[in-house]
Coordinates of C-alpha atoms in Angstrom, one line a residue:
Chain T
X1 CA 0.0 0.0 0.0
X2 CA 3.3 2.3 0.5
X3 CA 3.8 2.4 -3.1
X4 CA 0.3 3.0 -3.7
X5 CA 0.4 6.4 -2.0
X6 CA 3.1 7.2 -3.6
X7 CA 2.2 6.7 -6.6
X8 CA -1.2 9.1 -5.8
X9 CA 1.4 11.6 -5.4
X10 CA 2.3 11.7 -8.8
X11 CA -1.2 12.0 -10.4
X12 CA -2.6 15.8 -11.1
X13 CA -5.6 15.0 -9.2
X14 CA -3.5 14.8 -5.9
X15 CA -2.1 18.2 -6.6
X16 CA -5.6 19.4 -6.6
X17 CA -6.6 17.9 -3.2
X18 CA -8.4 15.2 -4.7
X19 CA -7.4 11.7 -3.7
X20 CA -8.3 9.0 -6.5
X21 CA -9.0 6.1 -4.1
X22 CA -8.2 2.9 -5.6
X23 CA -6.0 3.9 -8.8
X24 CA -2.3 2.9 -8.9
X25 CA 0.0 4.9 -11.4
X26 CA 0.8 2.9 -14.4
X27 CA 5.2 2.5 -14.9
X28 CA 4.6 5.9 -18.1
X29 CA 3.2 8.2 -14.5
X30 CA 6.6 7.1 -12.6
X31 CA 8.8 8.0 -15.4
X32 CA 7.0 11.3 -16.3
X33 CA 7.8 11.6 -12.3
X34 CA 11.5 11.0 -12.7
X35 CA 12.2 13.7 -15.5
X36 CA 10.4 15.9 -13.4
X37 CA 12.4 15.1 -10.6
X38 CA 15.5 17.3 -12.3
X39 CA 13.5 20.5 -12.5
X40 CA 11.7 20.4 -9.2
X41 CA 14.7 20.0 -6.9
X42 CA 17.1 22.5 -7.3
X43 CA 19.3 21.9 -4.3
X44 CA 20.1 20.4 -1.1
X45 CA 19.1 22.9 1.3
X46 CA 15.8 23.2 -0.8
X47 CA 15.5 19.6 -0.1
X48 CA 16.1 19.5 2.9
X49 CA 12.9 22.7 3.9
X50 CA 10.5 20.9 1.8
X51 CA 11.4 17.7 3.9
X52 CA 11.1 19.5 7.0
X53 CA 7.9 21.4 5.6
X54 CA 5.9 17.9 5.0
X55 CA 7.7 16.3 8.4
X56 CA 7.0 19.3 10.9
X57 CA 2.9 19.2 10.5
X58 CA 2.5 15.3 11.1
X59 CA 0.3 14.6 14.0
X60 CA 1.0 12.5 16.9
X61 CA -0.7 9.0 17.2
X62 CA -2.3 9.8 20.5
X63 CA -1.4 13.4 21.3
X64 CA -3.3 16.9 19.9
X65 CA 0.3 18.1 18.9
X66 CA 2.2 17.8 15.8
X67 CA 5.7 16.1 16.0
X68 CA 7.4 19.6 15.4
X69 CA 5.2 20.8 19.0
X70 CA 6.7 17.7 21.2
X71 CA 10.1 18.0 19.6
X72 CA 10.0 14.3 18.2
X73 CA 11.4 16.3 14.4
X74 CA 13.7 18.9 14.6
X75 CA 14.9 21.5 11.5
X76 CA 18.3 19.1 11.9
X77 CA 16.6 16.0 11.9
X78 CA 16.7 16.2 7.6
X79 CA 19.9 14.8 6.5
X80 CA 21.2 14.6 2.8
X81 CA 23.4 11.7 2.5
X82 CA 25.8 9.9 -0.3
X83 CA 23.9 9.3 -3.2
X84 CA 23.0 5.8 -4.5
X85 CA 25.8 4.4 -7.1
X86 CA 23.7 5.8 -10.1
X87 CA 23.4 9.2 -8.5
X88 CA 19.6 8.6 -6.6
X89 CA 19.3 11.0 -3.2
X90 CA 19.4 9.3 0.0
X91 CA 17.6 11.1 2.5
X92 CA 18.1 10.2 6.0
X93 CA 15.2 11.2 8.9
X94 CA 16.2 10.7 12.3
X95 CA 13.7 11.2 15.1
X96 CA 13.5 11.7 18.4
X97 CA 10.9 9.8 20.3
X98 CA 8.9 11.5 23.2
X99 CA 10.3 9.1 26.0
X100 CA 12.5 6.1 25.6
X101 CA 9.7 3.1 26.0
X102 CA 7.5 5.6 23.5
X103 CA 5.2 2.4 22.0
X104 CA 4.4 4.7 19.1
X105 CA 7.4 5.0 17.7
X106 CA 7.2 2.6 14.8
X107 CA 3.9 4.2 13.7
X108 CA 5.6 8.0 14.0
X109 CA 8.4 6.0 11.4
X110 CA 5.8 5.0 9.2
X111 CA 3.7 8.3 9.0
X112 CA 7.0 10.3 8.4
X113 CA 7.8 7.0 5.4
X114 CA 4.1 7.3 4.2
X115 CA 3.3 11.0 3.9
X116 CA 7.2 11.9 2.1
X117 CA 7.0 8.9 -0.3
X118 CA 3.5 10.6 -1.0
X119 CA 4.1 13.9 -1.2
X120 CA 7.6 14.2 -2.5
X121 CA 7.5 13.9 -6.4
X122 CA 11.5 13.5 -7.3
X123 CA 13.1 9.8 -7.0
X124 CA 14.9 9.2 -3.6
X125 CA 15.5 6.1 -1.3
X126 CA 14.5 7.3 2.2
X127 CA 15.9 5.7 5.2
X128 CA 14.9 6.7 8.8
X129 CA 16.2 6.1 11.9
X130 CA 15.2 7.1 15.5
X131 CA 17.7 9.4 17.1
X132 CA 20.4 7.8 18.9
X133 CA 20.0 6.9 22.5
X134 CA 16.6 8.1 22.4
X135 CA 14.5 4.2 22.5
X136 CA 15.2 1.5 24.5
X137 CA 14.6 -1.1 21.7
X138 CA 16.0 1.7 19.0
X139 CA 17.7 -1.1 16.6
X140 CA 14.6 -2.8 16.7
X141 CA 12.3 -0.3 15.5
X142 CA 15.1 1.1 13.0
X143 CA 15.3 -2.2 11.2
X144 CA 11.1 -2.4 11.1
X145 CA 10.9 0.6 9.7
X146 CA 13.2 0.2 7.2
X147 CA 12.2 -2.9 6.0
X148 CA 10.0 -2.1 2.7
X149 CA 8.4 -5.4 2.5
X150 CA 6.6 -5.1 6.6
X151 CA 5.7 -1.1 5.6
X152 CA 4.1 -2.3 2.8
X153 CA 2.4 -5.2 4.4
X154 CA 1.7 -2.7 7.5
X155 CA -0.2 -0.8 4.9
X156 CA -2.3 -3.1 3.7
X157 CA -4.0 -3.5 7.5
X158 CA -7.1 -1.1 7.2
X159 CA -6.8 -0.5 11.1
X160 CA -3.0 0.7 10.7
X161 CA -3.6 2.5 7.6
X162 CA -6.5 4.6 9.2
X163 CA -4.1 5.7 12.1
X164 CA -1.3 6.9 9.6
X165 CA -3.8 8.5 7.4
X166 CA -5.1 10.8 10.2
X167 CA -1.9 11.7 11.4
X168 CA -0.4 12.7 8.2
X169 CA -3.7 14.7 7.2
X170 CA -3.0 18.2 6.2
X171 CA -5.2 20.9 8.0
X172 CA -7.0 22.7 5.5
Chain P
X1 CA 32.7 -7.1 -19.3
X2 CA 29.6 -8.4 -20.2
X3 CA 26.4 -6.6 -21.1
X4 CA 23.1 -6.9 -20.2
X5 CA 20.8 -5.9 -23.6
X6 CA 17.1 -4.7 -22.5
X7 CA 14.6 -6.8 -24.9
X8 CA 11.5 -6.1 -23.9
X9 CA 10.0 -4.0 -20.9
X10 CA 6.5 -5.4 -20.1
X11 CA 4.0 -3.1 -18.5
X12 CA 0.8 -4.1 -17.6
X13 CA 0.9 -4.1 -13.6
X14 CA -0.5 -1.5 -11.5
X15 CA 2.4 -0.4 -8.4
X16 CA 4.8 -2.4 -7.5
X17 CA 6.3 -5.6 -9.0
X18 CA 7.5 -8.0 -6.6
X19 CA 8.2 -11.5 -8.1
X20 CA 8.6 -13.1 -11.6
X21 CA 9.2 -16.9 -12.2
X22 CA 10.1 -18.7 -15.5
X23 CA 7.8 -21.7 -16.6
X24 CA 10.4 -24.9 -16.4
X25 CA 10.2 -24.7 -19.5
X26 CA 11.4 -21.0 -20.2
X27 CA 8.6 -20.1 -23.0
X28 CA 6.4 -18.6 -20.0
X29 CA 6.7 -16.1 -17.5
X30 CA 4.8 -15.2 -13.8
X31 CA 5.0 -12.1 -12.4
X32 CA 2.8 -11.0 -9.3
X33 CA 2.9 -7.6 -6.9
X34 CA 0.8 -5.3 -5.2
X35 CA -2.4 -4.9 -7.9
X36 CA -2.8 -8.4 -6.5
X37 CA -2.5 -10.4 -9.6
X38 CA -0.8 -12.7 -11.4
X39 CA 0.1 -12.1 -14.9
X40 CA 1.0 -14.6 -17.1
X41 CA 3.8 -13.6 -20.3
X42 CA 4.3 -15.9 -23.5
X43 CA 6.7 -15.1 -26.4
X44 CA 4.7 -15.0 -29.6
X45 CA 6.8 -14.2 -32.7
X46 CA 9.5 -12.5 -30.5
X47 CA 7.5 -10.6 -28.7
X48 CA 6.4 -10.6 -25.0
X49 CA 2.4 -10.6 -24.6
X50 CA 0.1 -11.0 -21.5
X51 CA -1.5 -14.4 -21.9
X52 CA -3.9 -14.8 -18.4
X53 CA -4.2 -12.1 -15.8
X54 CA -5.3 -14.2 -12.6
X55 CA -7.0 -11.8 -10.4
X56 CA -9.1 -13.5 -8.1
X57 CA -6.7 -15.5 -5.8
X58 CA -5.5 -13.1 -3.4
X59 CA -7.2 -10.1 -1.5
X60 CA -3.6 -8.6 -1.1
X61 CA -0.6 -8.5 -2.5
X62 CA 0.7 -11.3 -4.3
X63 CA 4.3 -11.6 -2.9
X64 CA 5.5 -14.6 -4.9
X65 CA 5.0 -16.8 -7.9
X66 CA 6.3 -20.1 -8.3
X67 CA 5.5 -22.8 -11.1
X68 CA 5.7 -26.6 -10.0
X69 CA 8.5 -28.4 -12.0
X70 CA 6.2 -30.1 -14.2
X71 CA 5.1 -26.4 -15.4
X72 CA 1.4 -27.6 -14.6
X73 CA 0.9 -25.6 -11.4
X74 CA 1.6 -22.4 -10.4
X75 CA 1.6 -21.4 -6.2
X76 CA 1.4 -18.2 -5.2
X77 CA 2.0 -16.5 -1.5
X78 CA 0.2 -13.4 -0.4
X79 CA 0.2 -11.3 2.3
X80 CA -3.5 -11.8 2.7
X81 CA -2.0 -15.1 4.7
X82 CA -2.6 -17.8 2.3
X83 CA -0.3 -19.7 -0.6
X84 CA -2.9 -20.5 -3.7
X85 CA -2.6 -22.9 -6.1
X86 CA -3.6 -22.5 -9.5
X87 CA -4.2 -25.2 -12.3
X88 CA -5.0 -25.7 -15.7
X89 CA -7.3 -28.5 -15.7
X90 CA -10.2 -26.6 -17.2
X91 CA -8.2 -25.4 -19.4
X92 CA -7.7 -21.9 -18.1
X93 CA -5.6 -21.2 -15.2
X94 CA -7.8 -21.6 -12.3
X95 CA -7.5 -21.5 -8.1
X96 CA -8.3 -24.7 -6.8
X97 CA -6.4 -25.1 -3.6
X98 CA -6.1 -22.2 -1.0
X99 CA -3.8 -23.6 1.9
X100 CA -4.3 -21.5 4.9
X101 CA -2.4 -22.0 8.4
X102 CA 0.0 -19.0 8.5
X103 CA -0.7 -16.7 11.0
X104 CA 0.6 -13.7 9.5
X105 CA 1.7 -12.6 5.6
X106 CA 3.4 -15.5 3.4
X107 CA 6.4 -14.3 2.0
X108 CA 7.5 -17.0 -0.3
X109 CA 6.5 -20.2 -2.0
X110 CA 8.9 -23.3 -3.3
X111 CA 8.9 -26.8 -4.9
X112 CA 10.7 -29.2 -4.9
X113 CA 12.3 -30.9 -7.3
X114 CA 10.0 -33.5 -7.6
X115 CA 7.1 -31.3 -7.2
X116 CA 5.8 -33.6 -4.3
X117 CA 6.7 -31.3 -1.6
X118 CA 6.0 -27.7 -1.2
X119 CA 7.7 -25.3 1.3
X120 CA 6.1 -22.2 2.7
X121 CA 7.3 -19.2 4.9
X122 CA 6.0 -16.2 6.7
X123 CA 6.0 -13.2 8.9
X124 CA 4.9 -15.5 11.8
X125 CA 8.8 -16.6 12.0
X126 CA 7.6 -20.2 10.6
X127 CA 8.3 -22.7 7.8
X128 CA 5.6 -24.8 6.7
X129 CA 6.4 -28.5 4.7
X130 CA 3.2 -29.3 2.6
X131 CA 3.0 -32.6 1.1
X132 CA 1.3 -32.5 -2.2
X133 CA -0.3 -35.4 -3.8
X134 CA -3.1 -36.0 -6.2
X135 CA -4.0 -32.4 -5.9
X136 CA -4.3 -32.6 -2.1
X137 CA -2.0 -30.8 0.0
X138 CA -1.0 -31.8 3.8
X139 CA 1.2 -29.5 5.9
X140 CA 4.1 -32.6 6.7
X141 CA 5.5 -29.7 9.3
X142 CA 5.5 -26.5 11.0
X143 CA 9.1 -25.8 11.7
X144 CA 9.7 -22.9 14.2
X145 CA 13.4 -22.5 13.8
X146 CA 14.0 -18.7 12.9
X147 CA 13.8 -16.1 15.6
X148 CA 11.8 -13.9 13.4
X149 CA 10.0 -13.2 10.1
X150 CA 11.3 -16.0 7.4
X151 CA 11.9 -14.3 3.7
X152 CA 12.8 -17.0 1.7
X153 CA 12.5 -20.7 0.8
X154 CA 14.0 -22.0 -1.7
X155 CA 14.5 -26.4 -2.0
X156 CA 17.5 -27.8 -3.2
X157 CA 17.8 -28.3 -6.9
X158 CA 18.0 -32.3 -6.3
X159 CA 17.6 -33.4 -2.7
X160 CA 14.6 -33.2 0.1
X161 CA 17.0 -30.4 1.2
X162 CA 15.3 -26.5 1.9
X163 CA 17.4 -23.6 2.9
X164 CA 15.4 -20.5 4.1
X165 CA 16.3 -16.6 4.8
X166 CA 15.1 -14.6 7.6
X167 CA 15.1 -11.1 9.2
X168 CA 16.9 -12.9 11.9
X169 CA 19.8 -12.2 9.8
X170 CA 20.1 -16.4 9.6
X171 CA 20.0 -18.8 6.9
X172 CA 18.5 -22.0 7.9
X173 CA 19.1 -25.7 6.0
X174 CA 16.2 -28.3 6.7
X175 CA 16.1 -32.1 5.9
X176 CA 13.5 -34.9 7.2
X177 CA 15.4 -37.3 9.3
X178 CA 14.9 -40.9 10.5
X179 CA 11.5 -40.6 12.0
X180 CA 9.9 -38.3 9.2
X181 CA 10.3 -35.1 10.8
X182 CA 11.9 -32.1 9.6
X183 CA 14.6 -31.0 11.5
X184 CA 17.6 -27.6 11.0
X185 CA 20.5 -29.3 10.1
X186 CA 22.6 -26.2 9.9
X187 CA 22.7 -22.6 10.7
X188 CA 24.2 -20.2 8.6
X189 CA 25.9 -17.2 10.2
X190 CA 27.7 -14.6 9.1
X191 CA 25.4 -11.7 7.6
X192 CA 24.8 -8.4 10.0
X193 CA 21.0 -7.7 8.9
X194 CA 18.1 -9.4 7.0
X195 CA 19.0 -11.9 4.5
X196 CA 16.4 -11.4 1.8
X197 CA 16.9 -14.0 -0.7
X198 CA 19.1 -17.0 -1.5
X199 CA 19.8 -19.3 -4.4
X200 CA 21.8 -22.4 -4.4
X201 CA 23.9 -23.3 -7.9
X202 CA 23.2 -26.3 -10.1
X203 CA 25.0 -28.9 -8.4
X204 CA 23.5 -27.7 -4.7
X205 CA 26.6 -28.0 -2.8
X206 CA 27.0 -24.0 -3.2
X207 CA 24.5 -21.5 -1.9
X208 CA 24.7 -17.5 -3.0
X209 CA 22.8 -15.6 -0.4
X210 CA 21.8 -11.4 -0.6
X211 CA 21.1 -9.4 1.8
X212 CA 20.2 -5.8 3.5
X213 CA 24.0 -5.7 5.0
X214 CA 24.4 -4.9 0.9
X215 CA 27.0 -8.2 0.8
X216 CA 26.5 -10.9 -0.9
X217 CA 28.0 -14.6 0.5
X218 CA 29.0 -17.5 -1.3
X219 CA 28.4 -20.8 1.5
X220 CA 30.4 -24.0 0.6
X221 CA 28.8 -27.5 1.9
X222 CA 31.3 -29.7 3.2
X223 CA 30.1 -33.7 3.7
X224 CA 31.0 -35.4 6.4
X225 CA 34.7 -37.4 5.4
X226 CA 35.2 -34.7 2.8
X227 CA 38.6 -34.1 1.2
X228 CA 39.0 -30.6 2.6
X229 CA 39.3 -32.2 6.1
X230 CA 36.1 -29.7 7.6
X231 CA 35.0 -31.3 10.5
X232 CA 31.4 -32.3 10.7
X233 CA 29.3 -33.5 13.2
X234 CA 26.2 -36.0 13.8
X235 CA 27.0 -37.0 10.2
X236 CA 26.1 -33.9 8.9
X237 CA 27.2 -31.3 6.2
X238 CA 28.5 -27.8 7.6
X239 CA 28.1 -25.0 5.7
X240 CA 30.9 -22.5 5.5
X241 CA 31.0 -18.7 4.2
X242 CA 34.2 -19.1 1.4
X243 CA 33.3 -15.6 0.1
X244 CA 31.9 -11.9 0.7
X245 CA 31.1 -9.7 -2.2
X246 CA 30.9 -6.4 -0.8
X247 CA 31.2 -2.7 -2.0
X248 CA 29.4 -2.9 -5.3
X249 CA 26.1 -2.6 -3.5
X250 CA 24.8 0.6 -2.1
X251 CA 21.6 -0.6 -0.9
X252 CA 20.0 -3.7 0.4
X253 CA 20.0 -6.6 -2.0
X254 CA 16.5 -7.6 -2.3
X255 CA 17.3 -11.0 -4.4
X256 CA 20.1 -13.1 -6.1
X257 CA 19.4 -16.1 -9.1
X258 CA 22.8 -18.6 -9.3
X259 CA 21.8 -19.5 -13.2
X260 CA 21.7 -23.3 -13.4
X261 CA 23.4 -23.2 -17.4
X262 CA 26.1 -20.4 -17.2
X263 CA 27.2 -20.0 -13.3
X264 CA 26.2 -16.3 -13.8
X265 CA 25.5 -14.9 -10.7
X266 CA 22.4 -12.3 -10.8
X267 CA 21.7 -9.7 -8.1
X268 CA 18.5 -7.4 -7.6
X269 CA 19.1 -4.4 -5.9
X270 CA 17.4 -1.4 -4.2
X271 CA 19.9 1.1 -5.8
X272 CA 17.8 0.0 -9.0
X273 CA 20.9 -1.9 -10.6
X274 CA 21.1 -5.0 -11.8
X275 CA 24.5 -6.8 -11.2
X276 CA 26.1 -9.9 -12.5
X277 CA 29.1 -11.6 -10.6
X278 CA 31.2 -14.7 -11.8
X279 CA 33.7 -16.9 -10.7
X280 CA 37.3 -16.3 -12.2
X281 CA 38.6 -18.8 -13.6
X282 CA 42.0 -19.4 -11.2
X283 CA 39.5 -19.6 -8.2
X284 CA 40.3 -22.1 -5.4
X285 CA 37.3 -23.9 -5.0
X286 CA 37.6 -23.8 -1.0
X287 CA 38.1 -20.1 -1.3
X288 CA 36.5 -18.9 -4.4
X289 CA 37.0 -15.3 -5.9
X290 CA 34.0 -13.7 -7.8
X291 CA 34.1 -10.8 -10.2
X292 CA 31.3 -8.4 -10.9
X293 CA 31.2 -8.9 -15.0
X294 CA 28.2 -6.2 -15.7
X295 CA 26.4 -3.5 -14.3
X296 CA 23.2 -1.8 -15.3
X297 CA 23.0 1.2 -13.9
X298 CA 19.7 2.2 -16.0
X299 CA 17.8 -1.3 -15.1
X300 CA 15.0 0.4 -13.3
X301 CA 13.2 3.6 -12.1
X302 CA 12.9 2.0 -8.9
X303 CA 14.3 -0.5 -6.3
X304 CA 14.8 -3.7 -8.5
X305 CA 13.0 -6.2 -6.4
X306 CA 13.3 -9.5 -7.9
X307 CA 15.4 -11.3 -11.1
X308 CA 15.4 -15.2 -12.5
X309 CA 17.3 -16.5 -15.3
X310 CA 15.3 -18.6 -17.9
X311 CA 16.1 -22.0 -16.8
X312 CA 16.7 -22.9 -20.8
X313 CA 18.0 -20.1 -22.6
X314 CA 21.1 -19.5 -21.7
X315 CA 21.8 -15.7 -20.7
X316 CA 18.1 -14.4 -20.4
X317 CA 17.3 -12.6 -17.6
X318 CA 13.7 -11.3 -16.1
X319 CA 13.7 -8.8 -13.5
X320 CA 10.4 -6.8 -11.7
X321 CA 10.9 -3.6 -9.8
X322 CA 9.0 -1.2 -7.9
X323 CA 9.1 1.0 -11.0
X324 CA 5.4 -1.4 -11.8
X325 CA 7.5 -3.1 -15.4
X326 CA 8.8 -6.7 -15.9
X327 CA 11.6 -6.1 -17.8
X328 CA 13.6 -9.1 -20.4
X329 CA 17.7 -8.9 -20.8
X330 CA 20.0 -10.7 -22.6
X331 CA 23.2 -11.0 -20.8
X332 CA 26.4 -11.9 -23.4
X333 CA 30.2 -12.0 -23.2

């Protein structure tokens, strides 16, 4: 289901607030999103805001604030890092859970995972980690959420995919 | 260097590709991914067409195909938590059999060489053994082995032998023993993260495994009494890491095919490349060297997720990739 959003991201109708439910992007969408890709990003610090811009409004799962409010992302938290061998970006999130038994913080991973593969139209690889020292059980919950085949699985689990969507919804 | 010439791109699914299989015979191809079908590819005067889309089996994604070595079955594992088997019998492809018992998704699907065992594997850290006989399928045995979710099963190209891959970062071998039940036989350390796929070569005494520490491993099986002088013990082969291919990855390695005909060594990775590794020709055979022998750095959009040689023509490659295409290659000297 991962994919799936992000492939609504790269459909018109998403850029008009309209959310096509149920219609995947065909392989000609991706690629018309790749040459795009060159034109849209113009540099590393630009990257990095617009990250920061989607990350900083993303709710928490049981709290009324947004992660930017409890601190759990952070302007620093958006890292740039060695591209891929063909020249993809690899972004790097880190996180900062609220305390260090926080229950919720493989659902905050996969909200931040969900709403940028969404919302970001160039081709990246995305990897995100919780900050260091700041979760008991933080290898655990790295690997989990960096595992593409669980996120996508996680996504297909209507209960799980309700909780992401309303913490990723964009106030109007 | 080799190269690796693009024949054909197939499009057709909707989102992500995650598996293809070759028919036995290599005139047929499966692929499967998160639209939740199954397509079915023939070659008709050179080209690549969509024979059968089977889209009824599976209320999520289809994670992997497999086609029995007969070519008259095809399995498939979903992560709606069942393994379905289709058959032809009516002439059209067709679900008969849905064989339910995993907890959680099932991540891969495997015959046997004599297409009378099946192995299955899942998120719920277990393998299943199904026995499969006159189109009815008993589970044999629930192995609990792995310490978490199990990636990969693949049998042994021609003994009662299954080797599987977990997130544990393990690889496991399994074999039935005296009293019929199926017991680990050997543990296979040495990877520092998920091993996501394995392959073993066409004499099964070599296994290439791939994995999210971006390495690749090549495991040498030594007998019991073999000439090397490895110790074994409780009459039982050991399984020893002769060599580590690492720094041509950048990220994890999502699957690796050991072709059967050639040697080649195929690798699917989430930097989108496809990479092909071989063994030079002065290589010691208890410490082999490999050399990468082609890169593609334009195989995919998107993290390549999945690649199978043709078991009969030598050289042809199929790969699927997040990028939603199936994509043909010709790999020459």
């Amino acid at each position: 289901m991962l994919s799936f959003f992000r492939k609504l991201s790269l459909s018109d109708k998403v850029k008009e607030g309209i959310l096509p439910y149920g219609v995947m992007a065909t392989p000609e969408d991706l690629l018309k999103a790749k040459n795009q890709s060159s034109l849209l990003l113009k540099d590393e610090n630009e990257l990095r805001e617009t990250i920061y811009d989607l990350l900083r409004t993303i709710k928490d799962p049981e709290k009324p604030q947004t992660l930017e409010e409890l601190d759990v992302v952070y302007e620093d938290c958006v890292y740039i890092n060695k591209p891929t061998t063909k020249g993809v970006s690899v972004i790097r999130i880190e996180f900062n859970p609220t305390v260090p038994h926080c229950s919720l913080a493989t659902l905050i991973g996969l909200c931040i995972r969900v709403k940028l593969e969404r919302h970001l139209i160039a081709s990246f690889k995305l990897d995100i980690y919780i900050k260091e020292g700041a979760h008991a059980t933080e290898d655990e919950i790295n690997k989990q959420i960096n595992d593409k085949e669980r996120i996508a699985a996680a996504m297909e689990n209507p209960n799980l995919r309700d909780l992401v969507e309303k913490c990723i919804q964009e106030e109007e | 260097m080799g190269s690796l010439e693009l024949k054909q791109s197939l499009s057709g699914h909707k989102g992500r590709v995650w598996n293809v299989c070759w028919h036995p015979k290599g005139n047929s191809l499966a692929s499967c991914g998160e639209d939740r079908t199954i397509r079915i590819w023939a070659n008709e005067s050179s080209k690549w067409v969509v024979k059968t889309i089977l889209a009824e089996g599976h209320q999520r994604t289809v994670r992997e195909v497999s086609w029995s070595p007969c070519g008259n079955y095809i399995a498939s594992a979903s992560f709606d938590a069942t393994t379905a088997i289709w058959d032809k019998k009516a002439g059209q492809f067709e679900c008969n059999v849905t064989l339910e018992g995993h907890e959680h998704e099932v991540k891969s699907v495997s015959w046997s060489r004599s297409g009378q065992l099946l192995s299955t594997c899942s998120r719920d850290k277990s393998v299943w053994i199904w026995e499969a006989a006159d189109d009815e399928y008993e589970c044999a045995s629930v192995i609990s082995c792995h310490a978490q979710d199990v990636k990969k099963v693949k049998w042994h190209p021609h003994e009662d032998t299954l080797a599987s891959a977990s997130y544990d970062d393990t690889v496991r071998i399994f074999k039935e023993d005296a009293y019929s039940d199926w017991v680990c036989t050997a543990t296979l350390n040495s990877h520092t993260s998920t091993v996501w796929s394995l392959s073993f070569d066409s004499t099964g005494n070599r296994l290439a495994t791939c994995s999210d520490d971006k390495t690749v491993k090549i495991w040498q099986e030594y007998k019991p009494g073999n000439e090397a002088g490895i110790s074994t013990e409780n009459n039982e082969s050991v399984w020893k890491c002769c060599c580590t291919l690492s720094g041509y990855h950048s990220r994890p390695i999502y699957d690796i095919d050991w072709c059967k005909l050639t040697g080649l060594i195929a690798t699917a990775c989430g930097d989108d490349i496809i990479r092909i590794f071989r063994e030079d020709t002065d290589s010691n055979p208890n410490q082999p060297s490999f050399s990468m022998v082609c890169t593609t750095d334009d195989a995919h959009t998107q993290d390549v997720n999945s690649v199978q040689w043709n078991p009969v023509v030598p050289g042809q490659l199929a790969s699927a990739s997040d990028d939603g295409l199936v994509k043909i290659w010709l790999y020459s000297e």
